[in-house]
Short mmCIF file of C-alpha atoms in Angstrom, two decimals:
data_model
loop_
_atom_site.label_atom_id
_atom_site.label_comp_id
_atom_site.label_asym_id
_atom_site.label_seq_id
_atom_site.Cartn_x
_atom_site.Cartn_y
_atom_site.Cartn_z
CA UNK A 1 -13.07 5.37 14.20
CA UNK A 2 -16.26 6.02 12.28
CA UNK A 3 -15.83 3.42 9.58
CA UNK A 4 -12.57 1.68 8.67
CA UNK A 5 -12.86 -1.04 11.29
CA UNK A 6 -10.13 0.65 13.29
CA UNK A 7 -9.34 1.33 16.94
CA UNK A 8 -6.41 3.54 17.97
CA UNK A 9 -4.74 3.20 21.33
CA UNK A 10 -2.91 6.44 22.10
CA UNK A 11 -0.42 7.22 24.89
CA UNK A 12 2.76 9.20 25.39
CA UNK A 13 4.83 6.84 23.21
CA UNK A 14 2.62 7.01 20.14
CA UNK A 15 -0.47 5.47 18.49
CA UNK A 16 -1.09 1.79 18.03
CA UNK A 17 -3.61 0.76 15.37
CA UNK A 18 -5.91 -2.17 15.91
CA UNK A 19 -7.72 -3.59 12.90
CA UNK A 20 -11.07 -5.03 13.95
CA UNK A 21 -13.78 -7.18 12.43
CA UNK A 22 -16.62 -9.12 14.06
CA UNK A 23 -14.29 -12.08 14.27
CA UNK A 24 -10.91 -10.54 14.97
CA UNK A 25 -8.64 -7.85 16.31
CA UNK A 26 -5.10 -7.59 15.04
CA UNK A 27 -2.38 -5.04 15.57
CA UNK A 28 -1.61 -2.80 12.61
CA UNK A 29 0.96 -0.01 12.32
CA UNK A 30 2.58 1.71 15.28
CA UNK A 31 3.10 5.47 14.89
CA UNK A 32 5.65 7.13 17.04
CA UNK A 33 4.82 10.39 18.75
CA UNK A 34 6.31 13.50 17.17
CA UNK A 35 7.34 16.69 18.88
CA UNK A 36 4.03 18.38 18.39
CA UNK A 37 1.15 17.11 20.66
CA UNK A 38 -1.29 15.02 18.73
CA UNK A 39 1.11 14.41 15.83
CA UNK A 40 2.51 11.02 14.97
CA UNK A 41 5.10 9.76 12.44
CA UNK A 42 4.58 6.50 10.54
CA UNK A 43 6.26 5.28 7.30
CA UNK A 44 6.90 8.68 5.87
CA UNK A 45 3.44 10.10 6.72
CA UNK A 46 2.42 12.47 9.53
CA UNK A 47 -0.79 11.67 11.34
CA UNK A 48 -2.75 14.13 13.39
CA UNK A 49 -5.37 13.67 16.13
CA UNK A 50 -7.27 16.81 17.17
CA UNK A 51 -9.52 16.34 20.19
CA UNK A 52 -12.98 18.02 20.19
CA UNK A 53 -13.88 20.26 23.08
CA UNK A 54 -16.13 17.64 24.58
CA UNK A 55 -13.13 15.30 25.18
CA UNK A 56 -15.09 12.40 23.82
CA UNK A 57 -14.42 12.82 20.14
CA UNK A 58 -11.48 13.77 17.89
CA UNK A 59 -10.61 14.27 14.26
CA UNK A 60 -7.93 12.15 12.56
CA UNK A 61 -5.97 13.12 9.46
CA UNK A 62 -2.92 12.18 7.44
CA UNK A 63 -0.81 14.65 5.39
CA UNK A 64 -0.61 12.27 2.41
CA UNK A 65 -4.39 11.98 2.12
CA UNK A 66 -7.34 14.34 1.75
CA UNK A 67 -10.19 14.49 4.21
CA UNK A 68 -10.52 13.46 7.78
CA UNK A 69 -11.87 10.57 9.94
CA UNK A 70 -13.92 10.93 13.08
CA UNK A 71 -12.88 9.28 16.40
CA UNK A 72 -15.03 8.40 19.40
CA UNK A 73 -13.36 7.71 22.76
CA UNK A 74 -14.01 4.27 24.28
CA UNK A 75 -13.17 3.04 27.80
CA UNK A 76 -10.95 0.20 26.81
CA UNK A 77 -9.82 -2.04 23.91
CA UNK A 78 -12.42 -4.45 22.52
CA UNK A 79 -12.12 -7.84 24.28
CA UNK A 80 -11.09 -9.50 20.99
CA UNK A 81 -7.88 -7.45 21.05
CA UNK A 82 -6.67 -9.47 24.07
CA UNK A 83 -7.11 -12.82 22.27
CA UNK A 84 -5.86 -12.64 18.65
CA UNK A 85 -6.85 -15.38 16.20
CA UNK A 86 -4.64 -18.48 15.99
CA UNK A 87 -1.66 -17.56 13.75
CA UNK A 88 -1.11 -21.16 12.72
CA UNK A 89 -4.70 -22.00 11.66
CA UNK A 90 -5.41 -21.23 7.96
CA UNK A 91 -9.15 -21.19 8.80
CA UNK A 92 -8.64 -18.19 10.96
CA UNK A 93 -6.82 -16.39 8.26
CA UNK A 94 -9.66 -17.18 5.83
CA UNK A 95 -12.28 -15.91 8.22
CA UNK A 96 -10.50 -12.61 8.81
CA UNK A 97 -9.93 -12.26 5.04
CA UNK A 98 -13.50 -12.80 4.14
CA UNK A 99 -14.85 -10.70 7.01
CA UNK A 100 -12.68 -7.76 6.12
CA UNK A 101 -14.30 -7.53 2.77
CA UNK A 102 -17.84 -8.31 4.10
CA UNK A 103 -17.60 -5.28 6.43
CA UNK A 104 -15.62 -2.83 4.33
CA UNK A 105 -15.83 -3.39 0.58
CA UNK A 106 -18.43 -1.06 -1.01
CA UNK A 107 -18.81 -2.43 -4.50
CA UNK A 108 -20.19 -6.00 -4.35
CA UNK A 109 -23.60 -5.05 -5.63
CA UNK A 110 -22.25 -2.84 -8.44
CA UNK A 111 -20.03 -5.70 -9.61
CA UNK A 112 -22.68 -8.33 -9.26
CA UNK A 113 -20.68 -10.40 -6.65
CA UNK A 114 -22.41 -12.49 -4.03
CA UNK A 115 -19.70 -12.51 -1.39
CA UNK A 116 -21.60 -14.97 0.86
CA UNK A 117 -21.73 -17.42 -2.11
CA UNK A 118 -17.95 -16.90 -2.45
CA UNK A 119 -17.48 -17.91 1.16
CA UNK A 120 -19.75 -20.97 0.79
CA UNK A 121 -17.72 -22.08 -2.21
CA UNK A 122 -14.16 -21.60 -0.77
CA UNK A 123 -14.39 -21.98 2.98
CA UNK A 124 -14.86 -25.85 2.79
CA UNK A 125 -11.55 -25.97 0.86
CA UNK A 126 -9.62 -24.63 3.86
CA UNK A 127 -8.48 -26.99 6.62
CA UNK A 128 -6.01 -26.95 9.47
CA UNK A 129 -3.36 -28.48 7.21
CA UNK A 130 -4.01 -26.18 4.18
CA UNK A 131 -0.58 -24.94 2.98
CA UNK A 132 0.28 -21.32 2.74
CA UNK A 133 0.67 -21.54 -1.01
CA UNK A 134 -2.75 -23.18 -1.35
CA UNK A 135 -4.35 -20.51 0.77
CA UNK A 136 -2.76 -17.76 -1.32
CA UNK A 137 -4.22 -19.43 -4.39
CA UNK A 138 -7.71 -19.61 -2.80
CA UNK A 139 -7.60 -15.92 -1.80
CA UNK A 140 -6.45 -15.06 -5.37
CA UNK A 141 -9.33 -16.93 -6.91
CA UNK A 142 -11.76 -15.19 -4.52
CA UNK A 143 -10.76 -11.72 -5.57
CA UNK A 144 -10.28 -12.32 -9.30
CA UNK A 145 -13.94 -11.58 -10.29
CA UNK A 146 -13.68 -8.13 -8.53
CA UNK A 147 -11.26 -6.86 -11.20
CA UNK A 148 -10.25 -4.19 -8.72
CA UNK A 149 -6.75 -2.72 -8.99
CA UNK A 150 -7.02 -1.64 -5.29
CA UNK A 151 -7.48 -5.22 -4.13
CA UNK A 152 -4.31 -7.16 -3.63
CA UNK A 153 -3.26 -10.39 -1.76
CA UNK A 154 0.26 -10.21 -0.31
CA UNK A 155 2.54 -12.76 1.19
CA UNK A 156 6.10 -11.46 1.49
CA UNK A 157 7.40 -10.74 -2.02
CA UNK A 158 4.43 -12.59 -3.59
CA UNK A 159 1.34 -10.55 -4.53
CA UNK A 160 -1.70 -10.95 -6.70
CA UNK A 161 -4.26 -8.51 -8.09
CA UNK A 162 -6.39 -8.05 -11.18
CA UNK A 163 -7.13 -4.72 -12.90
CA UNK A 164 -10.19 -3.77 -14.93
CA UNK A 165 -10.42 -5.90 -18.08
CA UNK A 166 -8.71 -4.48 -21.07
CA UNK A 167 -6.35 -2.26 -19.04
CA UNK A 168 -2.79 -2.46 -17.90
CA UNK A 169 -1.41 -1.37 -14.54
CA UNK A 170 1.54 0.92 -14.91
CA UNK A 171 5.05 -0.45 -14.52
CA UNK A 172 8.45 1.13 -14.60
CA UNK A 173 9.20 -0.66 -17.90
CA UNK A 174 5.94 0.56 -19.52
CA UNK A 175 6.61 4.11 -18.24
CA UNK A 176 10.07 4.11 -19.80
CA UNK A 177 8.67 2.91 -23.19
CA UNK A 178 5.81 5.51 -23.19
CA UNK A 179 8.09 8.41 -22.16
CA UNK A 180 10.62 7.51 -24.84
CA UNK A 181 7.81 7.42 -27.44
CA UNK A 182 6.27 10.72 -26.28
CA UNK A 183 9.58 12.56 -26.20
CA UNK A 184 10.57 11.31 -29.63
CA UNK A 185 7.24 11.77 -31.28
CA UNK A 186 5.27 14.50 -29.54
CA UNK A 187 8.07 16.63 -28.12
CA UNK A 188 10.59 16.35 -30.95
CA UNK A 189 10.22 20.03 -31.79
CA UNK A 190 9.30 21.24 -28.37
CA UNK A 191 11.42 23.72 -26.43
CA UNK A 192 12.40 24.17 -22.78
CA UNK A 193 11.75 20.55 -22.05
CA UNK A 194 12.56 19.75 -18.41
CA UNK A 195 12.30 16.69 -16.22
CA UNK A 196 11.55 16.89 -12.49
CA UNK A 197 11.10 14.40 -9.62
CA UNK A 198 13.43 11.92 -11.09
CA UNK A 199 11.70 12.01 -14.44
CA UNK A 200 8.22 11.42 -13.12
CA UNK A 201 7.18 14.95 -14.12
CA UNK A 202 7.99 16.42 -17.58
CA UNK A 203 7.18 19.86 -18.97
CA UNK A 204 7.79 21.37 -22.41
CA UNK A 205 6.56 24.32 -24.49
CA UNK A 206 5.17 22.77 -27.68
CA UNK A 207 6.03 23.90 -31.15
CA UNK A 208 2.51 25.31 -31.41
CA UNK A 209 2.96 28.74 -29.91
CA UNK A 210 1.23 29.33 -26.65
CA UNK A 211 0.68 25.57 -25.81
CA UNK A 212 2.36 23.71 -23.00
CA UNK A 213 2.64 19.99 -22.19
CA UNK A 214 2.80 18.63 -18.64
CA UNK A 215 3.20 14.86 -18.12
CA UNK A 216 2.68 13.40 -14.64
CA UNK A 217 3.58 9.73 -14.30
CA UNK A 218 2.91 9.46 -10.51
CA UNK A 219 1.73 11.26 -7.45
CA UNK A 220 4.46 9.75 -5.33
CA UNK A 221 8.15 8.90 -5.39
CA UNK A 222 9.32 12.43 -6.25
CA UNK A 223 12.10 12.32 -3.76
CA UNK A 224 13.55 8.80 -3.52
CA UNK A 225 16.05 9.69 -0.77
CA UNK A 226 13.30 10.97 1.61
CA UNK A 227 9.88 9.21 1.55
CA UNK A 228 8.05 11.75 3.61
CA UNK A 229 5.11 13.62 2.24
CA UNK A 230 6.91 16.88 3.13
CA UNK A 231 9.75 15.99 0.77
CA UNK A 232 7.40 14.86 -2.08
CA UNK A 233 5.45 18.14 -1.77
CA UNK A 234 8.60 20.24 -1.78
CA UNK A 235 9.74 18.53 -5.01
CA UNK A 236 6.38 19.03 -6.66
CA UNK A 237 6.29 22.68 -5.68
CA UNK A 238 9.82 23.12 -7.13
CA UNK A 239 8.59 21.72 -10.42
CA UNK A 240 5.42 23.84 -10.46
CA UNK A 241 7.28 26.94 -9.46
CA UNK A 242 9.73 26.35 -12.36
CA UNK A 243 6.94 25.65 -14.90
CA UNK A 244 4.20 28.02 -13.90
CA UNK A 245 6.14 31.21 -13.79
CA UNK A 246 4.40 34.56 -14.07
CA UNK A 247 5.61 34.99 -17.63
CA UNK A 248 4.56 31.46 -18.78
CA UNK A 249 1.07 31.63 -17.11
CA UNK A 250 0.48 34.88 -19.03
CA UNK A 251 1.76 33.43 -22.28
CA UNK A 252 0.02 30.04 -22.23
CA UNK A 253 -3.16 29.72 -24.23
CA UNK A 254 -3.65 26.00 -23.69
CA UNK A 255 -2.11 23.27 -21.55
CA UNK A 256 -2.09 19.52 -22.24
CA UNK A 257 -1.82 17.53 -19.01
CA UNK A 258 -0.85 13.90 -19.68
CA UNK A 259 -2.00 11.28 -17.14
CA UNK A 260 -2.36 8.32 -19.43
CA UNK A 261 0.33 6.43 -17.55
CA UNK A 262 -0.04 7.43 -13.88
CA UNK A 263 0.19 4.82 -11.08
CA UNK A 264 -1.30 7.06 -8.38
CA UNK A 265 0.07 8.03 -4.98
CA UNK A 266 -1.07 10.93 -2.81
CA UNK A 267 -4.41 12.59 -3.50
CA UNK A 268 -3.15 15.61 -1.62
CA UNK A 269 -0.50 16.19 -4.31
CA UNK A 270 -3.19 16.15 -6.95
CA UNK A 271 -5.12 18.80 -5.10
CA UNK A 272 -1.92 20.85 -4.90
CA UNK A 273 -1.71 20.93 -8.63
CA UNK A 274 -5.43 21.78 -8.98
CA UNK A 275 -4.79 24.80 -6.83
CA UNK A 276 -2.43 26.11 -9.44
CA UNK A 277 -5.12 25.86 -12.15
CA UNK A 278 -7.87 28.06 -10.78
CA UNK A 279 -8.60 31.58 -9.59
CA UNK A 280 -11.87 30.52 -7.99
CA UNK A 281 -12.36 28.24 -4.96
CA UNK A 282 -14.38 25.17 -5.66
CA UNK A 283 -15.06 21.57 -4.42
CA UNK A 284 -13.02 18.81 -6.00
CA UNK A 285 -15.22 15.99 -4.78
CA UNK A 286 -16.70 14.67 -1.55
CA UNK A 287 -15.34 11.63 0.21
CA UNK A 288 -17.20 9.04 2.30
CA UNK A 289 -16.54 5.52 3.69
CA UNK A 290 -18.58 2.43 4.60
CA UNK A 291 -19.29 2.60 8.27
CA UNK A 292 -21.82 -0.12 9.08
CA UNK A 293 -20.54 -3.72 8.75
CA UNK A 294 -24.13 -5.02 8.27
CA UNK A 295 -25.36 -2.40 5.86
CA UNK A 296 -23.55 -1.81 2.55
CA UNK A 297 -25.61 1.39 1.95
CA UNK A 298 -24.51 3.12 5.20
CA UNK A 299 -21.69 5.66 4.98
CA UNK A 300 -19.87 8.29 6.89
CA UNK A 301 -21.05 11.87 6.21
CA UNK A 302 -19.48 13.00 2.89
CA UNK A 303 -16.69 15.43 3.46
CA UNK A 304 -16.26 18.07 0.63
CA UNK A 305 -12.58 18.40 -0.43
CA UNK A 306 -11.88 22.05 -1.30
CA UNK A 307 -9.58 23.43 -3.97
CA UNK A 308 -8.24 26.82 -2.80
CA UNK A 309 -6.40 28.99 -5.42
CA UNK A 310 -2.60 28.98 -4.93
CA UNK A 311 -1.12 32.22 -3.58
CA UNK A 312 1.32 32.56 -6.45
CA UNK A 313 1.06 32.43 -10.25
CA UNK A 314 -1.81 30.27 -11.61
CA UNK A 315 -2.80 29.03 -15.04
CA UNK A 316 -6.52 29.33 -15.56
CA UNK A 317 -6.92 28.83 -19.30
CA UNK A 318 -8.12 25.76 -21.33
CA UNK A 319 -6.76 22.34 -20.28
CA UNK A 320 -6.79 19.18 -22.34
CA UNK A 321 -6.50 16.22 -19.93
CA UNK A 322 -5.23 12.89 -21.40
CA UNK A 323 -6.40 9.78 -19.56
CA UNK A 324 -6.54 6.06 -20.17
CA UNK A 325 -6.92 2.66 -18.45
CA UNK A 326 -3.44 3.09 -16.90
CA UNK A 327 -4.56 6.27 -15.13
CA UNK A 328 -4.93 4.84 -11.66
CA UNK A 329 -6.01 5.91 -8.11
CA UNK A 330 -4.58 9.43 -7.35
CA UNK A 331 -4.31 9.90 -11.08
CA UNK A 332 -8.08 9.48 -11.16
CA UNK A 333 -8.93 11.60 -8.09
CA UNK A 334 -6.89 14.40 -9.76
CA UNK A 335 -8.91 13.87 -12.93
CA UNK A 336 -12.05 14.04 -10.84
CA UNK A 337 -10.88 17.25 -9.16
CA UNK A 338 -10.75 18.94 -12.61
CA UNK A 339 -14.33 17.96 -13.62
CA UNK A 340 -15.78 21.09 -11.97
CA UNK A 341 -12.75 23.24 -12.39
CA UNK A 342 -13.77 26.76 -13.40
CA UNK A 343 -12.62 27.30 -16.99
CA UNK A 344 -12.50 24.91 -19.81
CA UNK A 345 -11.20 21.35 -19.14
CA UNK A 346 -11.80 18.56 -21.65
CA UNK A 347 -10.87 14.90 -21.12
CA UNK A 348 -9.48 13.03 -24.11
CA UNK A 349 -8.48 9.37 -24.49
CA UNK A 350 -9.97 6.42 -22.66
CA UNK A 351 -11.74 5.80 -19.35
CA UNK A 352 -9.53 5.75 -16.27
CA UNK A 353 -8.95 2.50 -14.27
CA UNK A 354 -11.82 2.93 -11.82
CA UNK A 355 -10.21 2.82 -8.36
CA UNK A 356 -10.35 5.89 -6.08
CA UNK A 357 -10.36 4.93 -2.45
CA UNK A 358 -7.40 5.07 -0.03
CA UNK A 359 -6.16 1.55 0.25
CA UNK A 360 -6.98 -0.30 3.43
CA UNK A 361 -4.13 -2.69 4.46
CA UNK A 362 -5.40 -5.52 6.51
CA UNK A 363 -3.06 -7.95 8.31
CA UNK A 364 -4.10 -11.56 8.50
CA UNK A 365 -3.26 -13.77 11.55
CA UNK A 366 -0.81 -15.88 9.65
CA UNK A 367 1.33 -12.92 8.51
CA UNK A 368 -0.16 -12.54 5.05
CA UNK A 369 -2.01 -9.29 4.22
CA UNK A 370 -4.68 -7.92 1.87
CA UNK A 371 -5.42 -4.53 0.38
CA UNK A 372 -8.94 -3.38 -0.25
CA UNK A 373 -10.94 -0.14 -0.72
CA UNK A 374 -13.70 1.10 1.54
CA UNK A 375 -14.32 4.65 0.35
CA UNK A 376 -16.23 6.50 -2.45
CA UNK A 377 -15.37 9.84 -4.09
CA UNK A 378 -18.60 11.62 -5.11
CA UNK A 379 -19.19 14.28 -7.70
CA UNK A 380 -21.38 17.18 -6.85
CA UNK A 381 -24.39 15.17 -8.16
CA UNK A 382 -23.47 12.11 -6.04
CA UNK A 383 -22.01 10.07 -8.90
CA UNK A 384 -19.08 7.71 -8.46
CA UNK A 385 -16.81 6.26 -11.04
CA UNK A 386 -15.57 3.15 -9.20
CA UNK A 387 -15.32 0.17 -11.47
CA UNK A 388 -16.01 1.92 -14.76
CA UNK A 389 -13.51 4.79 -14.45
CA UNK A 390 -13.99 8.39 -15.45
CA UNK A 391 -14.98 8.46 -19.12
CA UNK A 392 -13.36 10.78 -21.68
CA UNK A 393 -15.45 13.44 -23.36
CA UNK A 394 -13.50 12.72 -26.60
CA UNK A 395 -12.52 9.15 -27.22
CA UNK A 396 -9.17 8.32 -28.77
CA UNK A 397 -6.87 5.27 -28.70
CA UNK A 398 -4.20 5.34 -26.01
CA UNK A 399 -0.83 3.62 -26.50
CA UNK A 400 -2.20 0.65 -28.49
CA UNK A 401 0.10 -1.61 -30.46
CA UNK A 402 -1.22 -0.02 -33.60
CA UNK A 403 -0.49 3.46 -32.33
CA UNK A 404 3.14 2.44 -31.45
CA UNK A 405 3.68 0.56 -34.70
CA UNK A 406 2.45 3.48 -36.92
CA UNK A 407 4.01 6.22 -34.78
CA UNK A 408 0.71 7.71 -33.93
CA UNK A 409 -0.48 9.53 -30.83
CA UNK A 410 -4.09 10.25 -31.60
CA UNK A 411 -5.04 11.57 -28.15
CA UNK A 412 -2.13 14.03 -28.08
CA UNK A 413 -2.86 15.22 -31.64
CA UNK A 414 -6.58 15.67 -30.84
CA UNK A 415 -5.56 17.71 -27.70
CA UNK A 416 -3.34 19.99 -29.64
CA UNK A 417 -5.89 20.50 -32.37
CA UNK A 418 -8.64 21.29 -29.82
CA UNK A 419 -6.51 23.79 -27.89
CA UNK A 420 -5.35 25.51 -31.07
CA UNK A 421 -8.95 25.95 -32.25
CA UNK A 422 -10.01 27.28 -28.84
CA UNK A 423 -7.70 30.27 -28.92
#
């Protein structure tokens, strides 16, 4: 695979992933072959491999993600894949952990982190008899300065990660608190309020005539009985078909989209919503990945991600998009997808979390694992928002203690005021 440190071994049974670095090769997921040639099922996702006419290359995609990855045929597995690192040696786990970041993580320079100095500090602390708990603690200390919500150390039920300072990663408890507050305060006089996707999507017509409110708390988990992307997409489409009817799209003069508490999920679902918000095709962003282990500036060719207008009713009027530090991952790529949306879109609130990449899951020889990013999402001018998040155009407090205590929702009120004055 171009980038991603990945080799796929494909045969009639399915596709076996091998996760490679300069010091290791470990088995990753196994995807079973589906009924359609070149299609594979793994953990609710459908993967596709489409060979090029030359037989030496192919294109790889996943229905839950946007964009594609390029494959090049090789004659056999790398030699390291036949001799995996020692599972009982903590030093081998450390080396694979460090090397996975060294070869794939794109943001050391931007964050002022000398990863080689990190290795020099912590590698001498690891010995053959280092306990699992001690190793977990060392890994945790190594990633703390990254403040990257897409970086996580995992060992069974135990996990550790650190978001951007001053922000909170969404939880189910926080979502319940925020939703209760919004319904009681902002939607008290709204009509036609409906919940979809187990309450993760909420729509209401506001008391201000011609204004609508759409809250999206996640881009995943819409159908808890069926984890497949097909089921999530079907539930999203059901919600959008119910909300964006021909009559409502004609009547709406402004739409508030609330992403202030959004834990992410599938970028493809965000693009699906963007397709309902335009009459004109445009590019949401371009996606690229690190692809040279020794050169942090080398990347795959950026792939533009298109937004194609939906074939049914679409809302193309003004949008006020509410964001904050708890707008994470797919919530951020959806926010980025609306930056160049034809028509007026204004961002209100606080900067998003600052993590955009698909998450790389890397297994370690001792059974632990780590998540890390290796991709960048580019604007049409080549800008990225990793680390800092996408800034608002109008700054307002978002779910602060003071806002809760005084019963205020400044960002929502500013959005309504702005949309009313734009009519």
